[in-house]
Short mmCIF file of C-alpha atoms and ligand atoms in Angstrom, two decimals:
data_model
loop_
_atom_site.label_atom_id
_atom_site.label_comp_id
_atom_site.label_asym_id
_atom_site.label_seq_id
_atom_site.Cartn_x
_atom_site.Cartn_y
_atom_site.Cartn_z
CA UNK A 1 41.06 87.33 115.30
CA UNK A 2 43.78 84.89 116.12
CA UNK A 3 42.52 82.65 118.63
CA UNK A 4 44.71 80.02 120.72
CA UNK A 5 43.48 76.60 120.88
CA UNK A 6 44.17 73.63 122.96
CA UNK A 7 43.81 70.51 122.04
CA UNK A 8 44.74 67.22 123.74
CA UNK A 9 45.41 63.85 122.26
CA UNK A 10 46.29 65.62 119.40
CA UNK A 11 50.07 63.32 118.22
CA UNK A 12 47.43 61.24 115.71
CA UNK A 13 43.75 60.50 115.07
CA UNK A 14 40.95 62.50 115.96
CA UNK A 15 43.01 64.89 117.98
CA UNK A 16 45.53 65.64 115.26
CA UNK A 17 42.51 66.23 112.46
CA UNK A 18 41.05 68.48 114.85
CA UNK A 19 44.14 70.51 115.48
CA UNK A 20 45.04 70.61 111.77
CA UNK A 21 41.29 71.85 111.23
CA UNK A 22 41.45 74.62 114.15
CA UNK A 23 44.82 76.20 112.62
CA UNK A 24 43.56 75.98 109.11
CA UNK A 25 40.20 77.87 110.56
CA UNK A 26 43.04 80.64 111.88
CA UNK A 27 44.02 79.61 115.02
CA UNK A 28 47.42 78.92 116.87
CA UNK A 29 47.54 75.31 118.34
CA UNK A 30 48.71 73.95 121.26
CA UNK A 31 49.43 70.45 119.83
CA UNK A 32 49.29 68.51 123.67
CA UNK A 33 49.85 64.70 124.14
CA UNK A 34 51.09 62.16 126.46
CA UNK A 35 55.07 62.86 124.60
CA UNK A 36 55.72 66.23 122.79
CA UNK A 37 58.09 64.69 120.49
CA UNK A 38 55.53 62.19 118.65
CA UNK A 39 53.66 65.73 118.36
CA UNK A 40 56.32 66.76 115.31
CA UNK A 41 53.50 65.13 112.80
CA UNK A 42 50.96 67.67 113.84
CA UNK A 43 52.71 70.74 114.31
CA UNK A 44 54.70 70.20 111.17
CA UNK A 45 51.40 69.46 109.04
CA UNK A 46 50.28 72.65 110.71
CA UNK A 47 53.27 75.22 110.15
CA UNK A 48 53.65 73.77 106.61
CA UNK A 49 50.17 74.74 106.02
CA UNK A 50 51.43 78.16 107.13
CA UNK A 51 49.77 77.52 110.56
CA UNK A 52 50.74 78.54 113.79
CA UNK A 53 51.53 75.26 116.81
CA UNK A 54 53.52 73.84 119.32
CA UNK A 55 53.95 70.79 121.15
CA UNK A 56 53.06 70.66 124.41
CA UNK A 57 53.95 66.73 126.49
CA UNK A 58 51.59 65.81 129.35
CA UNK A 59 49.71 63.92 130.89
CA UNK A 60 45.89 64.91 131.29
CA UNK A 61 45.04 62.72 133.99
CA UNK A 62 48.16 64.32 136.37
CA UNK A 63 47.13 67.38 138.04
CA UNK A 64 50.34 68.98 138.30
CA UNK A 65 51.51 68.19 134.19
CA UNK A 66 47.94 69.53 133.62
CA UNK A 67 48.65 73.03 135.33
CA UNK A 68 52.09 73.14 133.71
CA UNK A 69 50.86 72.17 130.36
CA UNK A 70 48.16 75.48 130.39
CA UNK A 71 51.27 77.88 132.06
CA UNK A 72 53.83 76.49 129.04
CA UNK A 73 51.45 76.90 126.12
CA UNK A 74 50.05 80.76 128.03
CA UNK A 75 54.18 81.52 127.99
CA UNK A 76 54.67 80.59 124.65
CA UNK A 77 51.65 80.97 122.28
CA UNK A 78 49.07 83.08 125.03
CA UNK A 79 46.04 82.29 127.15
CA UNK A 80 44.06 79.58 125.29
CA UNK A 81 40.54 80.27 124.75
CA UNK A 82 39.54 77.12 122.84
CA UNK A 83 39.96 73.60 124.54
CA UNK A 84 39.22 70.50 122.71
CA UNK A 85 38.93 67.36 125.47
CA UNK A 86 39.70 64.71 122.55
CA UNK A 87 43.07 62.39 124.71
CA UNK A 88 41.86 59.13 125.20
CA UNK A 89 42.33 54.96 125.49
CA UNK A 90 40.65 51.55 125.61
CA UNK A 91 41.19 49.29 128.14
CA UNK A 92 38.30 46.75 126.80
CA UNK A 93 37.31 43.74 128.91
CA UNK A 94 33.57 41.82 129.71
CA UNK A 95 32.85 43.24 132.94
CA UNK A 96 34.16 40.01 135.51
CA UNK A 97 37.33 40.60 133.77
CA UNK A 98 37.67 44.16 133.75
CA UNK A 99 40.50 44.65 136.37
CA UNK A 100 40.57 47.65 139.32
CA UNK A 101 43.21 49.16 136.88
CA UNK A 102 41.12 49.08 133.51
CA UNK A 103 38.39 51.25 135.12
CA UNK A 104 40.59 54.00 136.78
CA UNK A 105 43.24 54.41 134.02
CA UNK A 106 39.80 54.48 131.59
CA UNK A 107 38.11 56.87 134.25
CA UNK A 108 41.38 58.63 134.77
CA UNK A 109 42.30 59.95 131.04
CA UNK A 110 38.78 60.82 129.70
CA UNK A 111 37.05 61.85 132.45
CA UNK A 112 39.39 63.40 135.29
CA UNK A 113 41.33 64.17 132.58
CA UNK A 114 38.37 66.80 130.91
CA UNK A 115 37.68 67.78 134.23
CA UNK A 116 41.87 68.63 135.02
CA UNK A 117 42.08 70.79 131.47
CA UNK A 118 38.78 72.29 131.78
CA UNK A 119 39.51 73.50 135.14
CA UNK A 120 42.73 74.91 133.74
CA UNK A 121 42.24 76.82 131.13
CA UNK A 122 38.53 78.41 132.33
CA UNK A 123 40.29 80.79 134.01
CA UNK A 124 41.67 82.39 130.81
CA UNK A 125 38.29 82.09 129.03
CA UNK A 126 36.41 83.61 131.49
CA UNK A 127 39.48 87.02 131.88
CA UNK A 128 38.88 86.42 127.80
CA UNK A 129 35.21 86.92 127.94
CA UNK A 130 35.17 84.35 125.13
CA UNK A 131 35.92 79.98 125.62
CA UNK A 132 34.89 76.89 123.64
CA UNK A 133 34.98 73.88 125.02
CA UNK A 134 34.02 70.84 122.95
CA UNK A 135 34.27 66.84 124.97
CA UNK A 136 34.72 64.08 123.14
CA UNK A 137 31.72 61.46 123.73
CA UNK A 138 30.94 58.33 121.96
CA UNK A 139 28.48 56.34 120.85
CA UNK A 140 29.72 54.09 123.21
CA UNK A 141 27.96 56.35 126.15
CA UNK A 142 24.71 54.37 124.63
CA UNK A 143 26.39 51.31 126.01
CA UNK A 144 28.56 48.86 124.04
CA UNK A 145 29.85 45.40 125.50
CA UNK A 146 33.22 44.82 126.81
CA UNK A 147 33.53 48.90 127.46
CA UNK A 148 31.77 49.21 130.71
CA UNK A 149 34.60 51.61 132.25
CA UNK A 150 34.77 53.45 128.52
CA UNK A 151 30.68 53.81 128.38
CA UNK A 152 30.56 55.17 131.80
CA UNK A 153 33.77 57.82 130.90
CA UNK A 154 32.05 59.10 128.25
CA UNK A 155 28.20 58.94 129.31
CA UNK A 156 30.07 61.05 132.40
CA UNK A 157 31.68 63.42 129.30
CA UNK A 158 27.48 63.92 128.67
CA UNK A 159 27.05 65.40 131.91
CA UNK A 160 30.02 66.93 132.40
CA UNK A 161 29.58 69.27 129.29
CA UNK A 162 26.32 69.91 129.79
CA UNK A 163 27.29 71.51 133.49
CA UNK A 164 30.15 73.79 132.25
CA UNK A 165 27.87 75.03 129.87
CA UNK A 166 25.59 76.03 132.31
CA UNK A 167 28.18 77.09 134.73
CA UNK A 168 29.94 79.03 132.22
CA UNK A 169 27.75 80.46 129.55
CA UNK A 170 27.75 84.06 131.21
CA UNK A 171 31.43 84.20 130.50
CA UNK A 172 30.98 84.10 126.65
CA UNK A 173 31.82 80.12 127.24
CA UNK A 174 30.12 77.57 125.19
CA UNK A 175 30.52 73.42 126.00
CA UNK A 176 29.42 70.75 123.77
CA UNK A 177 30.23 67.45 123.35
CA UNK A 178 30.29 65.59 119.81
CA UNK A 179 30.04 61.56 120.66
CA UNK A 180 31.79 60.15 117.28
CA UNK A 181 30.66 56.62 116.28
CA UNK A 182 33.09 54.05 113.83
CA UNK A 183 35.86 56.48 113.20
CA UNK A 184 39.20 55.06 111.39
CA UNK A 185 42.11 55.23 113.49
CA UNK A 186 44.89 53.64 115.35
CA UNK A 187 41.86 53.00 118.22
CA UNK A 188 39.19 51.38 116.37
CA UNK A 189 42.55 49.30 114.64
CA UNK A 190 43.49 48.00 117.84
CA UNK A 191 39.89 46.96 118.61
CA UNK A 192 40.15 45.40 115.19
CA UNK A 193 43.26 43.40 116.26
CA UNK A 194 41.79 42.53 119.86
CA UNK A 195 38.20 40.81 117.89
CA UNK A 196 40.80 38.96 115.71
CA UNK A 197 39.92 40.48 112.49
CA UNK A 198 42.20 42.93 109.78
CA UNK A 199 41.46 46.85 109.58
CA UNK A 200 39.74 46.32 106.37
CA UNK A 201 37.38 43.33 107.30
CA UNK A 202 36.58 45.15 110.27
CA UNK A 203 35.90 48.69 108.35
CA UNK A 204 33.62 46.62 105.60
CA UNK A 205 31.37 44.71 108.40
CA UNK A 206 31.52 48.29 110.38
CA UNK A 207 29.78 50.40 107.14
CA UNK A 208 27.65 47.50 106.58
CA UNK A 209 25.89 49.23 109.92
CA UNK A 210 25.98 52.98 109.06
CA UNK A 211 23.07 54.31 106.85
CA UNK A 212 25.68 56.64 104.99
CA UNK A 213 27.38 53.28 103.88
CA UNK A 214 30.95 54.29 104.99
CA UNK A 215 33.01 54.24 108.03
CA UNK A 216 33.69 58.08 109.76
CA UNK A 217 37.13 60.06 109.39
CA UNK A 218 39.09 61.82 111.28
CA UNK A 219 38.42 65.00 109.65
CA UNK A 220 34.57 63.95 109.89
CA UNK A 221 34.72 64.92 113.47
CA UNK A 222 37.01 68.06 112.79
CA UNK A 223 34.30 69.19 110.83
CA UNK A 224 31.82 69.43 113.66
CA UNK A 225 34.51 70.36 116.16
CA UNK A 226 35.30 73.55 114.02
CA UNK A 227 31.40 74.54 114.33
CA UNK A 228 30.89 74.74 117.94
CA UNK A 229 34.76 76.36 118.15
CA UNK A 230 33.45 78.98 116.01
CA UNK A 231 33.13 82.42 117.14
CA UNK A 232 29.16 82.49 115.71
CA UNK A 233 28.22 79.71 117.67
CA UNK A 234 27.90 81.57 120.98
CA UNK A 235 24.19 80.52 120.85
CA UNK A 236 24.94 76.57 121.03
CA UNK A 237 25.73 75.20 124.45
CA UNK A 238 25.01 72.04 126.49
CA UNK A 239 24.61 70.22 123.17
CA UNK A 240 25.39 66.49 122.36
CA UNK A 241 26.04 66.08 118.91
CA UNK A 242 26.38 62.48 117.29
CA UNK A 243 28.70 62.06 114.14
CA UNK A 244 28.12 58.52 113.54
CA UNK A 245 26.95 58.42 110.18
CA UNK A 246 23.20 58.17 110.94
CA UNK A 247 20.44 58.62 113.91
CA UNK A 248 21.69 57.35 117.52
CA UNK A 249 20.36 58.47 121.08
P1 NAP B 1 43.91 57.46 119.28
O1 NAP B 1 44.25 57.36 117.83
O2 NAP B 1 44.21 56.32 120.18
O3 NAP B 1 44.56 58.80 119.84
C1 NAP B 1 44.41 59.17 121.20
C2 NAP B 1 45.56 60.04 121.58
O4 NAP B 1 45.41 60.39 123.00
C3 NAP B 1 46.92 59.34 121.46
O5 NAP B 1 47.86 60.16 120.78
C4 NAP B 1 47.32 59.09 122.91
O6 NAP B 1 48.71 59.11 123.15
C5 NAP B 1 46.67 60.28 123.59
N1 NAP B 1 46.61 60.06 125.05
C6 NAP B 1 46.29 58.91 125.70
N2 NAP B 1 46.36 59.09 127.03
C7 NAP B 1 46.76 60.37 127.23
C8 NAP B 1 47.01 61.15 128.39
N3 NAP B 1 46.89 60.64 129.62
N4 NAP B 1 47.40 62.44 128.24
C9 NAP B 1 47.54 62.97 126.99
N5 NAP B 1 47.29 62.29 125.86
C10 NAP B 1 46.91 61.00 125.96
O7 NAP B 1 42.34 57.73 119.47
P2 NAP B 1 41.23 58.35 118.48
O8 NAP B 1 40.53 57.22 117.82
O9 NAP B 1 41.79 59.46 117.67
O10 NAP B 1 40.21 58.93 119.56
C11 NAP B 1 40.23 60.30 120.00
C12 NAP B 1 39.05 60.55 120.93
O11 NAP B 1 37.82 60.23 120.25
C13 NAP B 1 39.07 59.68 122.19
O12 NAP B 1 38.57 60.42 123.29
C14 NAP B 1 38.13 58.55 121.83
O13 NAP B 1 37.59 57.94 122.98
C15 NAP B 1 37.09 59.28 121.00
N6 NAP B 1 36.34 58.41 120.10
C16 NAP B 1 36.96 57.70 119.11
C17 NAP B 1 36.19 56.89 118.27
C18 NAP B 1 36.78 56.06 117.16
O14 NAP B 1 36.04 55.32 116.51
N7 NAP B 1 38.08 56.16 116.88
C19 NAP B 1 34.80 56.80 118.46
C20 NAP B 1 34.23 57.53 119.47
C21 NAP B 1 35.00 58.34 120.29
P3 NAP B 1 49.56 57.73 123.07
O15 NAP B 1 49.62 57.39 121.63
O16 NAP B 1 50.90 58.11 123.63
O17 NAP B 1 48.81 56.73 123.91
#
């Protein structure tokens, strides 16, 4: 059955693999980021595909653009039943210089930001009988220098996914959280930039770490977001799963 799935961050990067991935698995896609217009990639890679998606502008960390986000994409595509918690952002600095700012905007988009959506759109999973939610984690909840706000975020996505799932697992609702590690994207380019190395250099000394050899994809992480969305994996909740590559935890 035609399913409608959410998915936030979703203009470029991980987000936009993801929603790509969810239409091509037969779902229609709410395509949601911060501005609906740089969107048009997405949806159009999606409806050219002979997908269904729209574009949806808000802001995940606002309460209010987070309720009238769910109400625009119930009105014009129906009651989303998969959510995908991908929207994110660095704001990287050593801990004495990591400002008041760095830690709530950081704080503010991952993790209020999962908790704003989530509380959203449960409501339609749970009339549904049916809801996957996936987080997106990081390595980085391990701990990583110069990321103290981002570490904490998505260590807190850990424990945040693990509670919906036992909150909402008698409604049919399933929450996992898959913590990526070196994935290529405009991110991991501007961390490039702000160590004062090129995208390439930094994507060489990167897979020089990763047993598999190879820096991750976008579409590495769409992979494993399009098992747990899956309507046979009612059975697997709560989980954490890393897609860096090789062993972490
Ligand atoms: P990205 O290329 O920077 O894309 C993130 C998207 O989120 C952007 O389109 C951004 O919009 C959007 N966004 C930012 N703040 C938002 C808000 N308040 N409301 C709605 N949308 C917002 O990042 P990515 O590398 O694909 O990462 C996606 C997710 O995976 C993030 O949660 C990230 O922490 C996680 N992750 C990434 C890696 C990696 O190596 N890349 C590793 C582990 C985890 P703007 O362009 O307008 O800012």
């Amino acid at each position: 059955m035609t399913r409608v799935a959410l998915v936030t961050g979703a203009a470029r990067g991980i987000g936009a693999a993801i929603a790509r991935r969810l239409a091509s698995d037969g779902n229609a896609v709410a395509v949601l980021d911060l501005d609906a217009a740089a969107c048009a990639d997405t949806v159009d890679a999606i409806t050219a595909a002979g997908g269904q998606a729209i574009a949806v502008g808000a802001d995940v960390s606002d309460s209010a653009s987070v309720e009238a986000a769910v109400a625009e994409v119930v009105e014009r595509l129906g009651a989303p039943t998969i959510l995908v918690n991908n929207a994110g952002i660095l704001r990287d600095n050593l801990l004495f210089k990591m400002t008041d700012d760095d830690w709530d905007a950081v704080l503010g988009v991952h993790l209020r930001g999962a908790f704003l959506m989530s509380r959203a759109v449960q409501k339609h999973m749970v009339d549904a009988g049916f809801g996957r939610i996936v987080n997106l984690s990081s390595t980085s909840a391990l701990g990583n220098r110069g990321q103290a706000n981002y570490a904490a975020a998505k260590a807190g996505m850990q424990g945040f996914t693990k509670t919906l799932a036992i909150e909402l697992g008698r409604y049919g609702i399933t929450a996992n959280a898959i913590a990526p590690g070196f994935i290529a994207t405009d991110m991991t380019r501007a961390t490039a930039e702000r160590i004062g190395m090129t995208f390439d250099e930094f994507l060489v000394a990167a897979a020089k770490e990763i047993p598999v050899g190879r820096a991750g994809t976008p579409e590495d992480i769409a992979a494993a977001a399009s098992f747990f969305c899956a309507e046979e994996s009612g059975f697997t909740s709560g989980q954490v799963l890393y897609v860096a590559g090789g062993p972490k935890a």
